[in-house]
Amino acid sequence: MGLHGMGGVGKTTLFKKIHNKFTEIVGTFDVVIWIVVSQGAKISKLQEDIAQKLHLCSDEWKNKNTSDKAADIHKVLKRKRFVFMLDDIWEKVDLEAIGVPDPTRDIGRKVALIFRKNKPV
Ligand SMILES: Nc1ncnc2c1ncn2[C@@H]1O[C@H](COP(=O)(O)OP(=O)(O)OP(=O)(O)O)[C@@H](O)[C@H]1O
Ligand SMILES: [Mg+2]
């Protein structure tokens, strides 16, 4: 699911409501992850934010390279029914490089993205 629009139209407000609904539904999803990307965000920063939510983020983990971090994130999320919500996207974000598995219908994975641009990227 994607949502785009100029600054201040209410994207984050709407997504917060959807986020809260997801966290209220007990038993449907294992984890609901909300990450704010912002302008110029690096993959390593996004991976660290996700790792915090998944309790992966030890000092040892922080020293791993981007592809090892992606493999770790992928391994954990692969076993979970997750909702992944990315707010304030300005540039293309490579979910595969971060380690986020593709959304699937069968085991209940959802990816929701908010774009700042007036046109979807
Ligand atoms: N449906 C609404 N009715 C009235 N005010 C609203 C509504 N939705 C959002 N607002 C208000 O509008 C302001 C901007 O909302 P929000 O931060 O959600 O926009 P945004 O689209 O995420 O902006 P940005 O692209 O800058 O992140 C906030 O002060 C919010 O409280
Ligand atoms: Mg916003």
Short mmCIF file of N, CA and C and ligand atoms in Angstrom, two decimals:
data_model
loop_
_atom_site.label_atom_id
_atom_site.label_comp_id
_atom_site.label_asym_id
_atom_site.label_seq_id
_atom_site.Cartn_x
_atom_site.Cartn_y
_atom_site.Cartn_z
N MET A 1 0.84 -1.18 0.00
CA MET A 1 0.00 0.00 0.00
C MET A 1 0.89 1.24 0.00
N GLY A 2 0.55 2.19 -0.79
CA GLY A 2 1.32 3.42 -0.86
C GLY A 2 0.43 4.64 -0.69
N LEU A 3 1.00 5.70 -0.11
CA LEU A 3 0.27 6.95 0.07
C LEU A 3 1.23 8.08 -0.26
N HIS A 4 0.81 9.02 -1.06
CA HIS A 4 1.73 10.12 -1.36
C HIS A 4 1.00 11.44 -1.32
N GLY A 5 1.76 12.50 -1.07
CA GLY A 5 1.15 13.81 -1.05
C GLY A 5 2.12 14.85 -0.51
N MET A 6 1.80 16.12 -0.80
CA MET A 6 2.67 17.21 -0.38
C MET A 6 2.68 17.33 1.16
N GLY A 7 3.63 18.09 1.68
CA GLY A 7 3.78 18.25 3.12
C GLY A 7 2.53 18.83 3.77
N GLY A 8 2.16 18.26 4.91
CA GLY A 8 1.09 18.84 5.72
C GLY A 8 -0.33 18.43 5.37
N VAL A 9 -0.50 17.51 4.41
CA VAL A 9 -1.88 17.15 4.03
C VAL A 9 -2.51 16.13 5.00
N GLY A 10 -1.69 15.52 5.86
CA GLY A 10 -2.26 14.60 6.85
C GLY A 10 -1.88 13.14 6.65
N LYS A 11 -0.79 12.86 5.92
CA LYS A 11 -0.38 11.48 5.66
C LYS A 11 0.00 10.75 6.96
N THR A 12 0.87 11.40 7.74
CA THR A 12 1.35 10.75 8.97
C THR A 12 0.19 10.53 9.95
N THR A 13 -0.69 11.51 10.03
CA THR A 13 -1.85 11.40 10.94
C THR A 13 -2.71 10.19 10.55
N LEU A 14 -2.98 10.03 9.27
CA LEU A 14 -3.79 8.92 8.79
C LEU A 14 -3.09 7.58 9.05
N PHE A 15 -1.78 7.54 8.76
CA PHE A 15 -1.04 6.29 8.95
C PHE A 15 -0.92 5.91 10.42
N LYS A 16 -0.83 6.93 11.29
CA LYS A 16 -0.77 6.63 12.74
C LYS A 16 -2.03 5.93 13.17
N LYS A 17 -3.17 6.38 12.64
CA LYS A 17 -4.46 5.75 12.98
C LYS A 17 -4.46 4.29 12.52
N ILE A 18 -3.97 4.06 11.29
CA ILE A 18 -3.91 2.69 10.76
C ILE A 18 -2.94 1.86 11.61
N HIS A 19 -1.80 2.45 11.95
CA HIS A 19 -0.80 1.78 12.78
C HIS A 19 -1.42 1.35 14.12
N ASN A 20 -2.15 2.27 14.74
CA ASN A 20 -2.76 1.96 16.04
C ASN A 20 -3.78 0.83 15.92
N LYS A 21 -4.52 0.82 14.83
CA LYS A 21 -5.48 -0.27 14.60
C LYS A 21 -4.75 -1.61 14.52
N PHE A 22 -3.62 -1.63 13.77
CA PHE A 22 -2.85 -2.87 13.63
C PHE A 22 -2.36 -3.36 14.98
N THR A 23 -1.90 -2.44 15.83
CA THR A 23 -1.37 -2.87 17.12
C THR A 23 -2.49 -3.32 18.06
N GLU A 24 -3.71 -2.84 17.81
CA GLU A 24 -4.85 -3.25 18.65
C GLU A 24 -5.36 -4.66 18.31
N ILE A 25 -5.19 -5.06 17.03
CA ILE A 25 -5.69 -6.38 16.63
C ILE A 25 -4.74 -7.45 17.18
N VAL A 26 -5.16 -8.11 18.21
CA VAL A 26 -4.29 -9.10 18.86
C VAL A 26 -4.33 -10.42 18.07
N GLY A 27 -3.14 -10.98 17.82
CA GLY A 27 -3.08 -12.32 17.23
C GLY A 27 -3.00 -12.36 15.71
N THR A 28 -3.23 -11.25 15.04
CA THR A 28 -3.18 -11.26 13.57
C THR A 28 -1.75 -11.06 13.06
N PHE A 29 -1.01 -10.18 13.74
CA PHE A 29 0.37 -9.92 13.35
C PHE A 29 1.29 -10.11 14.54
N ASP A 30 2.53 -10.56 14.27
CA ASP A 30 3.50 -10.74 15.35
C ASP A 30 4.19 -9.42 15.71
N VAL A 31 4.39 -8.59 14.69
CA VAL A 31 5.11 -7.34 14.95
C VAL A 31 4.65 -6.24 13.97
N VAL A 32 4.52 -5.04 14.50
CA VAL A 32 4.17 -3.87 13.67
C VAL A 32 5.32 -2.88 13.80
N ILE A 33 5.96 -2.61 12.69
CA ILE A 33 7.17 -1.76 12.71
C ILE A 33 6.89 -0.45 11.99
N TRP A 34 7.11 0.65 12.67
CA TRP A 34 6.94 1.99 12.08
C TRP A 34 8.31 2.66 12.05
N ILE A 35 8.75 3.02 10.86
CA ILE A 35 10.06 3.66 10.74
C ILE A 35 9.88 4.99 9.98
N VAL A 36 10.50 6.05 10.50
CA VAL A 36 10.49 7.33 9.79
C VAL A 36 11.79 7.42 9.00
N VAL A 37 11.67 7.54 7.68
CA VAL A 37 12.86 7.49 6.82
C VAL A 37 13.55 8.87 6.75
N SER A 38 12.81 9.89 6.35
CA SER A 38 13.31 11.26 6.19
C SER A 38 14.29 11.40 5.02
N GLN A 39 14.65 12.65 4.75
CA GLN A 39 15.47 12.94 3.56
C GLN A 39 16.92 12.47 3.79
N GLY A 40 17.50 11.83 2.78
CA GLY A 40 18.91 11.43 2.85
C GLY A 40 19.20 10.26 3.78
N ALA A 41 18.17 9.46 4.12
CA ALA A 41 18.38 8.36 5.07
C ALA A 41 19.28 7.28 4.48
N LYS A 42 20.18 6.76 5.31
CA LYS A 42 21.09 5.69 4.88
C LYS A 42 20.49 4.32 5.25
N ILE A 43 20.83 3.30 4.44
CA ILE A 43 20.35 1.95 4.72
C ILE A 43 20.74 1.51 6.13
N SER A 44 21.98 1.82 6.53
CA SER A 44 22.46 1.38 7.85
C SER A 44 21.61 1.96 8.98
N LYS A 45 21.18 3.21 8.81
CA LYS A 45 20.34 3.85 9.84
C LYS A 45 18.96 3.16 9.91
N LEU A 46 18.39 2.85 8.75
CA LEU A 46 17.08 2.19 8.72
C LEU A 46 17.19 0.79 9.33
N GLN A 47 18.29 0.09 9.01
CA GLN A 47 18.50 -1.25 9.57
C GLN A 47 18.61 -1.20 11.09
N GLU A 48 19.28 -0.15 11.58
CA GLU A 48 19.44 -0.03 13.03
C GLU A 48 18.09 0.21 13.71
N ASP A 49 17.27 1.07 13.08
CA ASP A 49 15.93 1.34 13.64
C ASP A 49 15.09 0.06 13.69
N ILE A 50 15.17 -0.73 12.61
CA ILE A 50 14.40 -1.98 12.56
C ILE A 50 14.94 -2.97 13.60
N ALA A 51 16.28 -3.04 13.70
CA ALA A 51 16.91 -3.97 14.64
C ALA A 51 16.52 -3.65 16.08
N GLN A 52 16.37 -2.37 16.38
CA GLN A 52 15.93 -1.97 17.74
C GLN A 52 14.57 -2.59 18.03
N LYS A 53 13.68 -2.49 17.04
CA LYS A 53 12.31 -3.00 17.23
C LYS A 53 12.31 -4.53 17.35
N LEU A 54 13.27 -5.18 16.69
CA LEU A 54 13.31 -6.64 16.71
C LEU A 54 14.25 -7.18 17.80
N HIS A 55 14.79 -6.27 18.61
CA HIS A 55 15.72 -6.62 19.70
C HIS A 55 16.95 -7.36 19.17
N LEU A 56 17.45 -6.92 18.04
CA LEU A 56 18.65 -7.51 17.44
C LEU A 56 19.89 -6.66 17.71
N CYS A 57 19.64 -5.45 18.19
CA CYS A 57 20.64 -4.39 18.07
C CYS A 57 21.69 -4.38 19.19
N SER A 58 22.57 -5.38 19.23
CA SER A 58 23.66 -5.39 20.21
C SER A 58 24.87 -4.63 19.63
N ASP A 59 25.89 -4.40 20.46
CA ASP A 59 27.12 -3.74 19.97
C ASP A 59 27.75 -4.59 18.88
N GLU A 60 27.73 -5.92 19.07
CA GLU A 60 28.30 -6.84 18.09
C GLU A 60 27.57 -6.70 16.76
N TRP A 61 26.24 -6.61 16.85
CA TRP A 61 25.42 -6.49 15.64
C TRP A 61 25.74 -5.21 14.88
N LYS A 62 25.95 -4.13 15.64
CA LYS A 62 26.22 -2.82 15.01
C LYS A 62 27.49 -2.85 14.17
N ASN A 63 28.42 -3.74 14.52
CA ASN A 63 29.68 -3.82 13.77
C ASN A 63 29.60 -4.66 12.50
N LYS A 64 28.48 -5.32 12.29
CA LYS A 64 28.34 -6.12 11.07
C LYS A 64 28.19 -5.22 9.85
N ASN A 65 28.46 -5.78 8.66
CA ASN A 65 28.27 -4.98 7.45
C ASN A 65 26.80 -5.02 7.01
N THR A 66 26.48 -4.17 6.04
CA THR A 66 25.09 -3.98 5.64
C THR A 66 24.43 -5.28 5.18
N SER A 67 25.17 -6.12 4.42
CA SER A 67 24.53 -7.32 3.90
C SER A 67 24.32 -8.36 4.99
N ASP A 68 25.23 -8.43 5.97
CA ASP A 68 25.02 -9.35 7.11
C ASP A 68 23.83 -8.88 7.95
N LYS A 69 23.73 -7.56 8.13
CA LYS A 69 22.59 -7.02 8.88
C LYS A 69 21.28 -7.34 8.15
N ALA A 70 21.31 -7.18 6.82
CA ALA A 70 20.11 -7.48 6.02
C ALA A 70 19.73 -8.95 6.17
N ALA A 71 20.74 -9.84 6.19
CA ALA A 71 20.47 -11.28 6.33
C ALA A 71 19.84 -11.57 7.69
N ASP A 72 20.34 -10.90 8.74
CA ASP A 72 19.79 -11.10 10.09
C ASP A 72 18.34 -10.63 10.17
N ILE A 73 18.09 -9.44 9.63
CA ILE A 73 16.72 -8.88 9.66
C ILE A 73 15.78 -9.79 8.88
N HIS A 74 16.26 -10.25 7.72
CA HIS A 74 15.45 -11.12 6.87
C HIS A 74 15.11 -12.43 7.59
N LYS A 75 16.09 -12.98 8.28
CA LYS A 75 15.90 -14.25 8.99
C LYS A 75 14.81 -14.11 10.06
N VAL A 76 14.83 -13.01 10.78
CA VAL A 76 13.83 -12.82 11.84
C VAL A 76 12.45 -12.54 11.24
N LEU A 77 12.41 -11.63 10.27
CA LEU A 77 11.09 -11.24 9.71
C LEU A 77 10.46 -12.36 8.89
N LYS A 78 11.28 -13.21 8.32
CA LYS A 78 10.79 -14.31 7.49
C LYS A 78 9.85 -15.23 8.30
N ARG A 79 10.12 -15.32 9.60
CA ARG A 79 9.33 -16.21 10.46
C ARG A 79 8.10 -15.50 11.03
N LYS A 80 7.97 -14.21 10.72
CA LYS A 80 6.90 -13.44 11.38
C LYS A 80 5.85 -12.94 10.40
N ARG A 81 4.64 -12.77 10.96
CA ARG A 81 3.61 -12.03 10.24
C ARG A 81 3.81 -10.58 10.68
N PHE A 82 4.23 -9.75 9.74
CA PHE A 82 4.58 -8.39 10.15
C PHE A 82 3.87 -7.33 9.32
N VAL A 83 3.75 -6.16 9.93
CA VAL A 83 3.33 -4.97 9.20
C VAL A 83 4.51 -4.01 9.26
N PHE A 84 4.92 -3.54 8.10
CA PHE A 84 6.09 -2.68 8.01
C PHE A 84 5.63 -1.34 7.43
N MET A 85 5.73 -0.29 8.22
CA MET A 85 5.23 1.02 7.77
C MET A 85 6.39 2.01 7.72
N LEU A 86 6.63 2.55 6.54
CA LEU A 86 7.71 3.51 6.35
C LEU A 86 7.12 4.88 6.07
N ASP A 87 7.41 5.84 6.94
CA ASP A 87 6.89 7.20 6.78
C ASP A 87 7.98 8.12 6.24
N ASP A 88 7.55 9.15 5.54
CA ASP A 88 8.42 10.25 5.10
C ASP A 88 9.54 9.80 4.15
N ILE A 89 9.14 9.07 3.10
CA ILE A 89 10.11 8.61 2.09
C ILE A 89 10.29 9.71 1.05
N TRP A 90 11.52 10.10 0.83
CA TRP A 90 11.82 11.12 -0.19
C TRP A 90 12.47 10.51 -1.42
N GLU A 91 13.30 9.50 -1.19
CA GLU A 91 13.98 8.86 -2.31
C GLU A 91 13.62 7.37 -2.32
N LYS A 92 14.05 6.70 -3.40
CA LYS A 92 13.79 5.27 -3.50
C LYS A 92 14.42 4.52 -2.31
N VAL A 93 13.66 3.61 -1.73
CA VAL A 93 14.18 2.80 -0.62
C VAL A 93 14.24 1.35 -1.09
N ASP A 94 15.40 0.71 -0.92
CA ASP A 94 15.60 -0.67 -1.37
C ASP A 94 15.30 -1.63 -0.21
N LEU A 95 14.06 -2.15 -0.18
CA LEU A 95 13.65 -3.00 0.94
C LEU A 95 14.47 -4.28 1.00
N GLU A 96 14.85 -4.81 -0.17
CA GLU A 96 15.64 -6.03 -0.21
C GLU A 96 17.01 -5.81 0.43
N ALA A 97 17.63 -4.67 0.12
CA ALA A 97 18.95 -4.37 0.69
C ALA A 97 18.87 -4.18 2.20
N ILE A 98 17.73 -3.71 2.68
CA ILE A 98 17.54 -3.54 4.13
C ILE A 98 17.34 -4.90 4.80
N GLY A 99 16.71 -5.83 4.07
CA GLY A 99 16.47 -7.17 4.62
C GLY A 99 15.00 -7.47 4.85
N VAL A 100 14.11 -6.61 4.33
CA VAL A 100 12.68 -6.83 4.54
C VAL A 100 12.15 -7.82 3.50
N PRO A 101 11.60 -8.97 3.94
CA PRO A 101 11.06 -9.93 2.97
C PRO A 101 9.86 -9.34 2.21
N ASP A 102 9.60 -9.89 1.04
CA ASP A 102 8.47 -9.41 0.24
C ASP A 102 7.16 -9.63 0.99
N PRO A 103 6.21 -8.69 0.84
CA PRO A 103 4.90 -8.92 1.46
C PRO A 103 4.20 -10.10 0.79
N THR A 104 3.47 -10.87 1.58
CA THR A 104 2.72 -12.00 1.03
C THR A 104 1.31 -11.99 1.59
N ARG A 105 0.38 -12.51 0.84
CA ARG A 105 -0.99 -12.60 1.32
C ARG A 105 -1.17 -13.78 2.26
N ASP A 106 -0.51 -14.93 1.90
CA ASP A 106 -0.81 -16.18 2.60
C ASP A 106 -0.48 -16.17 4.08
N ILE A 107 0.70 -15.63 4.48
CA ILE A 107 0.97 -15.66 5.91
C ILE A 107 0.83 -14.27 6.54
N GLY A 108 0.25 -13.33 5.79
CA GLY A 108 -0.09 -12.06 6.40
C GLY A 108 1.09 -11.14 6.63
N ARG A 109 1.66 -10.60 5.54
CA ARG A 109 2.69 -9.58 5.67
C ARG A 109 2.25 -8.37 4.90
N LYS A 110 2.37 -7.20 5.50
CA LYS A 110 1.96 -6.00 4.80
C LYS A 110 3.08 -4.96 4.85
N VAL A 111 3.27 -4.28 3.72
CA VAL A 111 4.22 -3.17 3.67
C VAL A 111 3.45 -1.93 3.24
N ALA A 112 3.54 -0.88 4.05
CA ALA A 112 2.85 0.37 3.74
C ALA A 112 3.88 1.49 3.69
N LEU A 113 3.82 2.29 2.66
CA LEU A 113 4.84 3.32 2.42
C LEU A 113 4.20 4.69 2.26
N ILE A 114 4.80 5.70 2.87
CA ILE A 114 4.33 7.07 2.67
C ILE A 114 5.39 7.86 1.92
N PHE A 115 5.00 8.43 0.80
CA PHE A 115 5.94 9.19 -0.02
C PHE A 115 5.69 10.68 0.13
N ARG A 116 6.75 11.45 0.21
CA ARG A 116 6.63 12.89 0.33
C ARG A 116 6.42 13.54 -1.05
N LYS A 117 6.92 12.87 -2.09
CA LYS A 117 6.80 13.46 -3.43
C LYS A 117 5.35 13.54 -3.86
N ASN A 118 5.07 14.43 -4.78
CA ASN A 118 3.71 14.56 -5.28
C ASN A 118 3.34 13.43 -6.24
N LYS A 119 4.37 12.76 -6.77
CA LYS A 119 4.11 11.60 -7.62
C LYS A 119 4.77 10.40 -6.98
N PRO A 120 4.17 9.19 -7.11
CA PRO A 120 4.81 8.01 -6.52
C PRO A 120 6.16 7.75 -7.18
N VAL A 121 7.16 7.28 -6.38
CA VAL A 121 8.48 6.96 -6.96
C VAL A 121 8.54 5.49 -7.33
N1 LIG B 1 -8.09 15.14 9.04
C1 LIG B 1 -7.49 16.18 9.62
N2 LIG B 1 -8.21 17.23 10.05
C2 LIG B 1 -7.60 18.29 10.61
N3 LIG B 1 -6.29 18.40 10.82
C3 LIG B 1 -5.52 17.41 10.41
C4 LIG B 1 -6.08 16.23 9.78
N4 LIG B 1 -5.06 15.39 9.45
C5 LIG B 1 -3.95 16.01 9.87
N5 LIG B 1 -4.21 17.20 10.45
C6 LIG B 1 -3.20 18.14 11.00
O1 LIG B 1 -2.43 18.64 9.93
C7 LIG B 1 -1.05 18.77 10.31
C8 LIG B 1 -0.16 18.00 9.34
O2 LIG B 1 -0.47 16.59 9.42
P1 LIG B 1 0.59 15.46 9.13
O3 LIG B 1 1.83 15.68 9.94
O4 LIG B 1 -0.12 14.18 9.29
O5 LIG B 1 0.93 15.73 7.59
P2 LIG B 1 1.95 14.99 6.60
O6 LIG B 1 1.23 14.82 5.32
O7 LIG B 1 2.50 13.79 7.25
O8 LIG B 1 3.10 16.08 6.43
P3 LIG B 1 4.65 15.84 6.00
O9 LIG B 1 4.66 15.44 4.56
O10 LIG B 1 5.28 17.18 6.24
O11 LIG B 1 5.19 14.76 6.90
C9 LIG B 1 -0.96 18.26 11.76
O12 LIG B 1 -0.93 19.37 12.62
C10 LIG B 1 -2.22 17.43 11.93
O13 LIG B 1 -2.65 17.46 13.27
MG MG B 2 4.42 13.18 7.75
#
